[in-house]
Amino acid sequence: MKLIIQHSSMQPIYEQILGQIKDSIIHGELMEGTMLPSVRTLAKELRVSALTVKKSYDALEQEGFIITVHGKGSYVSSANQAQLLEEKRREVEAELETAIRKGKSCGMNEQELTELFHMILEEL
């Protein structure tokens, strides 16, 4: 598992870890049953505190993305497909919102944005 931590980022390190692992699960890079590195191993690899990694793992477990078996480790949970689908839909919604804001900032009106959306949709 390859994670990249940006120490200069305004986003907290635990959120960077959480987000990257969650994205890997959502995009199928980490499959159900895959064992994650131990908290200490990942902390050493990333050169961050074990508490930071633990906080990320706890949040992932709370959201249902991983399960932790005491003494055995943390594993990608049997993914709730509805939950993963909802995450993907939120991503699409956020990207569409960004595109609409960009279009409006350069003077496009609702009709132009709608026409552009339909043109792109037809091309795909």
CSV table of N, CA and C in Angstrom, one decimal:
chain,number,residue,atom,x,y,z
A,1,MET,N,0.9,-1.2,0.0
A,1,MET,CA,0.0,0.0,0.0
A,1,MET,C,0.9,1.2,0.0
A,2,LYS,N,0.7,2.1,-1.0
A,2,LYS,CA,1.5,3.3,-1.1
A,2,LYS,C,0.7,4.5,-0.7
A,3,LEU,N,1.1,5.1,0.4
A,3,LEU,CA,0.4,6.4,0.9
A,3,LEU,C,1.5,7.5,0.8
A,4,ILE,N,1.0,8.7,0.4
A,4,ILE,CA,1.8,9.8,0.3
A,4,ILE,C,1.3,10.9,1.3
A,5,ILE,N,2.2,11.2,2.3
A,5,ILE,CA,1.8,12.2,3.3
A,5,ILE,C,2.5,13.6,2.9
A,6,GLN,N,1.7,14.6,2.9
A,6,GLN,CA,2.3,15.9,2.6
A,6,GLN,C,2.3,16.7,3.9
A,7,HIS,N,3.4,16.8,4.5
A,7,HIS,CA,3.6,17.5,5.8
A,7,HIS,C,3.3,19.0,5.7
A,8,SER,N,3.4,19.6,4.5
A,8,SER,CA,3.1,21.0,4.4
A,8,SER,C,1.6,21.3,4.1
A,9,SER,N,0.8,20.2,4.0
A,9,SER,CA,-0.6,20.4,3.7
A,9,SER,C,-1.3,20.9,4.9
A,10,MET,N,-2.4,21.7,4.7
A,10,MET,CA,-3.2,22.2,5.8
A,10,MET,C,-4.1,21.0,6.3
A,11,GLN,N,-4.3,20.0,5.5
A,11,GLN,CA,-5.1,18.8,6.0
A,11,GLN,C,-4.3,18.0,7.0
A,12,PRO,N,-4.9,17.7,8.1
A,12,PRO,CA,-4.3,16.9,9.1
A,12,PRO,C,-3.8,15.5,8.6
A,13,ILE,N,-2.7,15.0,9.1
A,13,ILE,CA,-2.1,13.8,8.6
A,13,ILE,C,-3.0,12.6,8.7
A,14,TYR,N,-3.8,12.5,9.8
A,14,TYR,CA,-4.7,11.4,10.0
A,14,TYR,C,-5.8,11.4,8.9
A,15,GLU,N,-6.2,12.6,8.5
A,15,GLU,CA,-7.2,12.7,7.4
A,15,GLU,C,-6.6,12.3,6.1
A,16,GLN,N,-5.3,12.6,5.9
A,16,GLN,CA,-4.7,12.2,4.6
A,16,GLN,C,-4.6,10.7,4.5
A,17,ILE,N,-4.2,10.1,5.6
A,17,ILE,CA,-4.2,8.6,5.7
A,17,ILE,C,-5.6,8.0,5.5
A,18,LEU,N,-6.5,8.5,6.2
A,18,LEU,CA,-7.9,8.1,6.1
A,18,LEU,C,-8.4,8.2,4.7
A,19,GLY,N,-8.2,9.3,4.1
A,19,GLY,CA,-8.7,9.6,2.8
A,19,GLY,C,-8.1,8.7,1.7
A,20,GLN,N,-6.8,8.5,1.8
A,20,GLN,CA,-6.1,7.7,0.8
A,20,GLN,C,-6.5,6.2,0.9
A,21,ILE,N,-6.7,5.7,2.2
A,21,ILE,CA,-7.1,4.3,2.3
A,21,ILE,C,-8.5,4.1,1.9
A,22,LYS,N,-9.4,5.1,2.2
A,22,LYS,CA,-10.8,5.0,1.8
A,22,LYS,C,-10.9,5.0,0.3
A,23,ASP,N,-10.1,5.9,-0.3
A,23,ASP,CA,-10.2,6.0,-1.8
A,23,ASP,C,-9.7,4.6,-2.4
A,24,SER,N,-8.7,4.0,-1.8
A,24,SER,CA,-8.2,2.8,-2.3
A,24,SER,C,-9.2,1.7,-2.2
A,25,ILE,N,-10.0,1.7,-1.2
A,25,ILE,CA,-11.0,0.7,-1.0
A,25,ILE,C,-12.2,1.0,-2.0
A,26,ILE,N,-12.6,2.2,-2.1
A,26,ILE,CA,-13.7,2.6,-3.0
A,26,ILE,C,-13.4,2.3,-4.4
A,27,HIS,N,-12.1,2.5,-4.8
A,27,HIS,CA,-11.7,2.3,-6.2
A,27,HIS,C,-11.3,0.9,-6.5
A,28,GLY,N,-11.4,0.0,-5.5
A,28,GLY,CA,-11.1,-1.4,-5.7
A,28,GLY,C,-9.7,-1.8,-5.7
A,29,GLU,N,-8.8,-0.9,-5.2
A,29,GLU,CA,-7.4,-1.2,-5.1
A,29,GLU,C,-7.1,-2.0,-3.9
A,30,LEU,N,-7.8,-1.8,-2.9
A,30,LEU,CA,-7.8,-2.7,-1.7
A,30,LEU,C,-9.0,-3.5,-1.6
A,31,MET,N,-8.9,-4.8,-1.8
A,31,MET,CA,-10.1,-5.7,-1.9
A,31,MET,C,-10.5,-6.2,-0.5
A,32,GLU,N,-11.7,-6.7,-0.4
A,32,GLU,CA,-12.2,-7.3,0.8
A,32,GLU,C,-11.3,-8.3,1.4
A,33,GLY,N,-11.0,-8.2,2.7
A,33,GLY,CA,-10.2,-9.2,3.3
A,33,GLY,C,-8.7,-8.9,3.3
A,34,THR,N,-8.3,-7.8,2.6
A,34,THR,CA,-6.9,-7.4,2.5
A,34,THR,C,-6.5,-6.9,3.9
A,35,MET,N,-5.3,-7.4,4.4
A,35,MET,CA,-4.8,-7.0,5.6
A,35,MET,C,-4.1,-5.7,5.5
A,36,LEU,N,-4.4,-4.7,6.3
A,36,LEU,CA,-3.7,-3.5,6.3
A,36,LEU,C,-2.4,-3.6,7.2
A,37,PRO,N,-1.4,-2.8,6.9
A,37,PRO,CA,-0.2,-2.8,7.8
A,37,PRO,C,-0.6,-2.5,9.2
A,38,SER,N,0.2,-3.1,10.1
A,38,SER,CA,-0.1,-2.8,11.5
A,38,SER,C,0.1,-1.3,11.8
A,39,VAL,N,-0.5,-0.8,12.8
A,39,VAL,CA,-0.4,0.6,13.2
A,39,VAL,C,1.1,1.1,13.3
A,40,ARG,N,1.8,0.3,14.0
A,40,ARG,CA,3.2,0.6,14.2
A,40,ARG,C,4.0,0.6,12.9
A,41,THR,N,3.8,-0.5,12.1
A,41,THR,CA,4.5,-0.6,10.8
A,41,THR,C,4.2,0.6,9.9
A,42,LEU,N,2.9,1.0,9.8
A,42,LEU,CA,2.6,2.1,8.9
A,42,LEU,C,3.1,3.4,9.5
A,43,ALA,N,3.0,3.6,10.8
A,43,ALA,CA,3.6,4.8,11.4
A,43,ALA,C,5.1,4.9,11.1
A,44,LYS,N,5.8,3.8,11.2
A,44,LYS,CA,7.2,3.8,11.0
A,44,LYS,C,7.5,4.1,9.5
A,45,GLU,N,6.7,3.5,8.6
A,45,GLU,CA,6.9,3.7,7.2
A,45,GLU,C,6.6,5.1,6.8
A,46,LEU,N,5.6,5.7,7.4
A,46,LEU,CA,5.2,7.1,7.0
A,46,LEU,C,6.0,8.2,7.8
A,47,ARG,N,6.7,7.7,8.9
A,47,ARG,CA,7.4,8.6,9.8
A,47,ARG,C,6.4,9.5,10.5
A,48,VAL,N,5.4,8.9,11.0
A,48,VAL,CA,4.4,9.7,11.8
A,48,VAL,C,4.1,8.9,13.1
A,49,SER,N,3.4,9.6,14.0
A,49,SER,CA,3.1,8.9,15.3
A,49,SER,C,2.1,7.8,15.1
A,50,ALA,N,2.3,6.7,15.9
A,50,ALA,CA,1.4,5.6,15.9
A,50,ALA,C,0.0,6.0,16.3
A,51,LEU,N,-0.1,7.0,17.1
A,51,LEU,CA,-1.4,7.5,17.5
A,51,LEU,C,-2.2,8.1,16.3
A,52,THR,N,-1.4,8.8,15.4
A,52,THR,CA,-2.0,9.3,14.2
A,52,THR,C,-2.6,8.2,13.3
A,53,VAL,N,-1.8,7.2,13.1
A,53,VAL,CA,-2.3,6.1,12.3
A,53,VAL,C,-3.5,5.4,13.0
A,54,LYS,N,-3.4,5.2,14.3
A,54,LYS,CA,-4.5,4.6,15.0
A,54,LYS,C,-5.8,5.4,14.9
A,55,LYS,N,-5.7,6.7,14.9
A,55,LYS,CA,-6.9,7.6,14.7
A,55,LYS,C,-7.5,7.4,13.4
A,56,SER,N,-6.7,7.2,12.3
A,56,SER,CA,-7.2,7.0,11.0
A,56,SER,C,-7.9,5.6,10.9
A,57,TYR,N,-7.2,4.6,11.5
A,57,TYR,CA,-7.8,3.2,11.5
A,57,TYR,C,-9.1,3.2,12.2
A,58,ASP,N,-9.2,3.9,13.4
A,58,ASP,CA,-10.4,4.0,14.2
A,58,ASP,C,-11.5,4.6,13.4
A,59,ALA,N,-11.2,5.7,12.6
A,59,ALA,CA,-12.2,6.4,11.8
A,59,ALA,C,-12.7,5.5,10.7
A,60,LEU,N,-11.8,4.8,10.1
A,60,LEU,CA,-12.1,3.8,9.0
A,60,LEU,C,-13.0,2.7,9.5
A,61,GLU,N,-12.7,2.2,10.7
A,61,GLU,CA,-13.5,1.2,11.3
A,61,GLU,C,-14.9,1.7,11.6
A,62,GLN,N,-15.0,2.9,12.2
A,62,GLN,CA,-16.3,3.5,12.5
A,62,GLN,C,-17.1,3.7,11.3
A,63,GLU,N,-16.5,4.0,10.1
A,63,GLU,CA,-17.3,4.2,8.9
A,63,GLU,C,-17.6,2.9,8.2
A,64,GLY,N,-17.1,1.8,8.7
A,64,GLY,CA,-17.4,0.5,8.1
A,64,GLY,C,-16.5,0.0,7.0
A,65,PHE,N,-15.4,0.7,6.8
A,65,PHE,CA,-14.4,0.3,5.7
A,65,PHE,C,-13.5,-0.8,6.1
A,66,ILE,N,-13.1,-0.8,7.4
A,66,ILE,CA,-12.2,-1.9,7.9
A,66,ILE,C,-12.8,-2.5,9.1
A,67,ILE,N,-12.3,-3.7,9.5
A,67,ILE,CA,-12.5,-4.3,10.8
A,67,ILE,C,-11.2,-4.6,11.4
A,68,THR,N,-11.2,-4.5,12.7
A,68,THR,CA,-9.9,-4.8,13.5
A,68,THR,C,-10.2,-6.0,14.4
A,69,VAL,N,-9.4,-7.0,14.2
A,69,VAL,CA,-9.5,-8.2,15.1
A,69,VAL,C,-8.3,-8.1,16.1
A,70,HIS,N,-8.7,-8.0,17.3
A,70,HIS,CA,-7.7,-7.8,18.4
A,70,HIS,C,-6.6,-8.9,18.3
A,71,GLY,N,-5.4,-8.5,18.2
A,71,GLY,CA,-4.3,-9.5,18.1
A,71,GLY,C,-4.0,-10.0,16.8
A,72,LYS,N,-4.8,-9.7,15.8
A,72,LYS,CA,-4.7,-10.2,14.4
A,72,LYS,C,-4.4,-9.1,13.4
A,73,GLY,N,-5.0,-8.0,13.6
A,73,GLY,CA,-4.8,-6.9,12.7
A,73,GLY,C,-6.0,-6.3,12.1
A,74,SER,N,-5.9,-5.4,11.2
A,74,SER,CA,-7.0,-4.7,10.5
A,74,SER,C,-7.1,-5.1,9.1
A,75,TYR,N,-8.4,-5.4,8.7
A,75,TYR,CA,-8.7,-5.9,7.4
A,75,TYR,C,-9.7,-5.0,6.7
A,76,VAL,N,-9.7,-5.0,5.4
A,76,VAL,CA,-10.8,-4.4,4.6
A,76,VAL,C,-12.0,-5.2,4.8
A,77,SER,N,-13.1,-4.5,5.3
A,77,SER,CA,-14.3,-5.2,5.6
A,77,SER,C,-15.0,-5.7,4.3
A,78,SER,N,-15.9,-6.6,4.6
A,78,SER,CA,-16.8,-7.0,3.4
A,78,SER,C,-17.6,-5.8,3.1
A,79,ALA,N,-17.2,-5.1,2.1
A,79,ALA,CA,-17.7,-3.8,1.8
A,79,ALA,C,-19.2,-3.8,1.5
A,80,ASN,N,-19.8,-2.9,2.2
A,80,ASN,CA,-21.2,-2.6,2.0
A,80,ASN,C,-21.4,-1.9,0.7
A,81,GLN,N,-21.9,-2.6,-0.3
A,81,GLN,CA,-21.9,-2.0,-1.6
A,81,GLN,C,-22.7,-0.7,-1.7
A,82,ALA,N,-23.8,-0.7,-0.9
A,82,ALA,CA,-24.6,0.6,-0.9
A,82,ALA,C,-23.8,1.7,-0.4
A,83,GLN,N,-22.9,1.5,0.6
A,83,GLN,CA,-22.1,2.5,1.2
A,83,GLN,C,-21.0,3.0,0.2
A,84,LEU,N,-20.4,2.0,-0.5
A,84,LEU,CA,-19.4,2.4,-1.5
A,84,LEU,C,-20.0,3.1,-2.6
A,85,LEU,N,-21.2,2.7,-3.1
A,85,LEU,CA,-21.9,3.4,-4.1
A,85,LEU,C,-22.2,4.8,-3.7
A,86,GLU,N,-22.7,5.0,-2.5
A,86,GLU,CA,-23.0,6.4,-2.0
A,86,GLU,C,-21.7,7.2,-2.0
A,87,GLU,N,-20.6,6.7,-1.6
A,87,GLU,CA,-19.3,7.4,-1.6
A,87,GLU,C,-19.0,7.9,-3.0
A,88,LYS,N,-19.1,7.0,-4.0
A,88,LYS,CA,-18.8,7.3,-5.4
A,88,LYS,C,-19.8,8.4,-5.9
A,89,ARG,N,-21.0,8.3,-5.5
A,89,ARG,CA,-22.0,9.3,-5.9
A,89,ARG,C,-21.7,10.7,-5.3
A,90,ARG,N,-21.2,10.7,-4.1
A,90,ARG,CA,-20.8,12.0,-3.5
A,90,ARG,C,-19.6,12.6,-4.2
A,91,GLU,N,-18.7,11.7,-4.7
A,91,GLU,CA,-17.5,12.2,-5.4
A,91,GLU,C,-18.0,12.9,-6.7
A,92,VAL,N,-18.9,12.2,-7.4
A,92,VAL,CA,-19.5,12.7,-8.7
A,92,VAL,C,-20.2,14.1,-8.4
A,93,GLU,N,-21.0,14.1,-7.4
A,93,GLU,CA,-21.7,15.3,-7.0
A,93,GLU,C,-20.7,16.5,-6.8
A,94,ALA,N,-19.7,16.2,-6.0
A,94,ALA,CA,-18.7,17.2,-5.7
A,94,ALA,C,-17.9,17.7,-7.0
A,95,GLU,N,-17.6,16.8,-7.9
A,95,GLU,CA,-16.9,17.2,-9.1
A,95,GLU,C,-17.8,18.0,-10.0
A,96,LEU,N,-19.1,17.6,-10.1
A,96,LEU,CA,-20.1,18.4,-10.9
A,96,LEU,C,-20.2,19.8,-10.3
A,97,GLU,N,-20.3,19.9,-9.0
A,97,GLU,CA,-20.5,21.2,-8.4
A,97,GLU,C,-19.3,22.1,-8.7
A,98,THR,N,-18.1,21.5,-8.6
A,98,THR,CA,-16.9,22.2,-9.0
A,98,THR,C,-16.9,22.7,-10.4
A,99,ALA,N,-17.3,21.9,-11.3
A,99,ALA,CA,-17.4,22.2,-12.7
A,99,ALA,C,-18.4,23.3,-13.0
A,100,ILE,N,-19.6,23.2,-12.3
A,100,ILE,CA,-20.6,24.3,-12.4
A,100,ILE,C,-20.1,25.6,-11.9
A,101,ARG,N,-19.4,25.6,-10.8
A,101,ARG,CA,-18.9,26.8,-10.2
A,101,ARG,C,-17.9,27.5,-11.2
A,102,LYS,N,-17.0,26.6,-11.8
A,102,LYS,CA,-16.0,27.1,-12.7
A,102,LYS,C,-16.7,27.8,-13.9
A,103,GLY,N,-17.8,27.1,-14.4
A,103,GLY,CA,-18.5,27.6,-15.6
A,103,GLY,C,-19.2,28.9,-15.2
A,104,LYS,N,-19.8,29.0,-14.1
A,104,LYS,CA,-20.5,30.3,-13.7
A,104,LYS,C,-19.4,31.4,-13.5
A,105,SER,N,-18.3,31.0,-13.0
A,105,SER,CA,-17.2,32.1,-12.7
A,105,SER,C,-16.7,32.7,-14.0
A,106,CYS,N,-16.8,31.9,-15.1
A,106,CYS,CA,-16.4,32.5,-16.4
A,106,CYS,C,-17.6,33.0,-17.3
A,107,GLY,N,-18.7,33.1,-16.6
A,107,GLY,CA,-19.9,33.8,-17.3
A,107,GLY,C,-20.8,32.9,-18.0
A,108,MET,N,-20.7,31.6,-17.8
A,108,MET,CA,-21.7,30.7,-18.4
A,108,MET,C,-23.0,30.7,-17.7
A,109,ASN,N,-24.1,30.7,-18.4
A,109,ASN,CA,-25.4,30.7,-17.7
A,109,ASN,C,-25.9,29.2,-17.6
A,110,GLU,N,-27.1,29.0,-17.0
A,110,GLU,CA,-27.6,27.7,-16.7
A,110,GLU,C,-27.8,26.9,-18.0
A,111,GLN,N,-28.4,27.6,-19.0
A,111,GLN,CA,-28.7,27.0,-20.3
A,111,GLN,C,-27.4,26.5,-20.9
A,112,GLU,N,-26.4,27.3,-20.9
A,112,GLU,CA,-25.1,26.9,-21.6
A,112,GLU,C,-24.5,25.7,-20.8
A,113,LEU,N,-24.5,25.8,-19.5
A,113,LEU,CA,-24.0,24.6,-18.7
A,113,LEU,C,-24.8,23.4,-19.0
A,114,THR,N,-26.1,23.5,-19.1
A,114,THR,CA,-26.9,22.3,-19.3
A,114,THR,C,-26.6,21.7,-20.7
A,115,GLU,N,-26.5,22.6,-21.7
A,115,GLU,CA,-26.2,22.1,-23.1
A,115,GLU,C,-24.8,21.5,-23.1
A,116,LEU,N,-23.9,22.0,-22.5
A,116,LEU,CA,-22.5,21.5,-22.4
A,116,LEU,C,-22.6,20.1,-21.7
A,117,PHE,N,-23.3,20.0,-20.7
A,117,PHE,CA,-23.4,18.7,-19.9
A,117,PHE,C,-24.0,17.7,-20.9
A,118,HIS,N,-25.1,18.0,-21.6
A,118,HIS,CA,-25.7,17.0,-22.5
A,118,HIS,C,-24.8,16.6,-23.6
A,119,MET,N,-24.1,17.6,-24.2
A,119,MET,CA,-23.1,17.3,-25.3
A,119,MET,C,-22.1,16.3,-24.8
A,120,ILE,N,-21.5,16.5,-23.6
A,120,ILE,CA,-20.5,15.6,-23.1
A,120,ILE,C,-21.1,14.3,-22.8
A,121,LEU,N,-22.3,14.2,-22.2
A,121,LEU,CA,-23.0,13.0,-21.9
A,121,LEU,C,-23.2,12.2,-23.2
A,122,GLU,N,-23.6,12.8,-24.3
A,122,GLU,CA,-23.8,12.1,-25.5
A,122,GLU,C,-22.5,11.5,-26.1
A,123,GLU,N,-21.4,12.3,-25.9
A,123,GLU,CA,-20.1,11.8,-26.5
A,123,GLU,C,-19.6,10.6,-25.7
A,124,LEU,N,-20.0,10.4,-24.5
A,124,LEU,CA,-19.5,9.3,-23.7
A,124,LEU,C,-20.2,8.0,-24.0
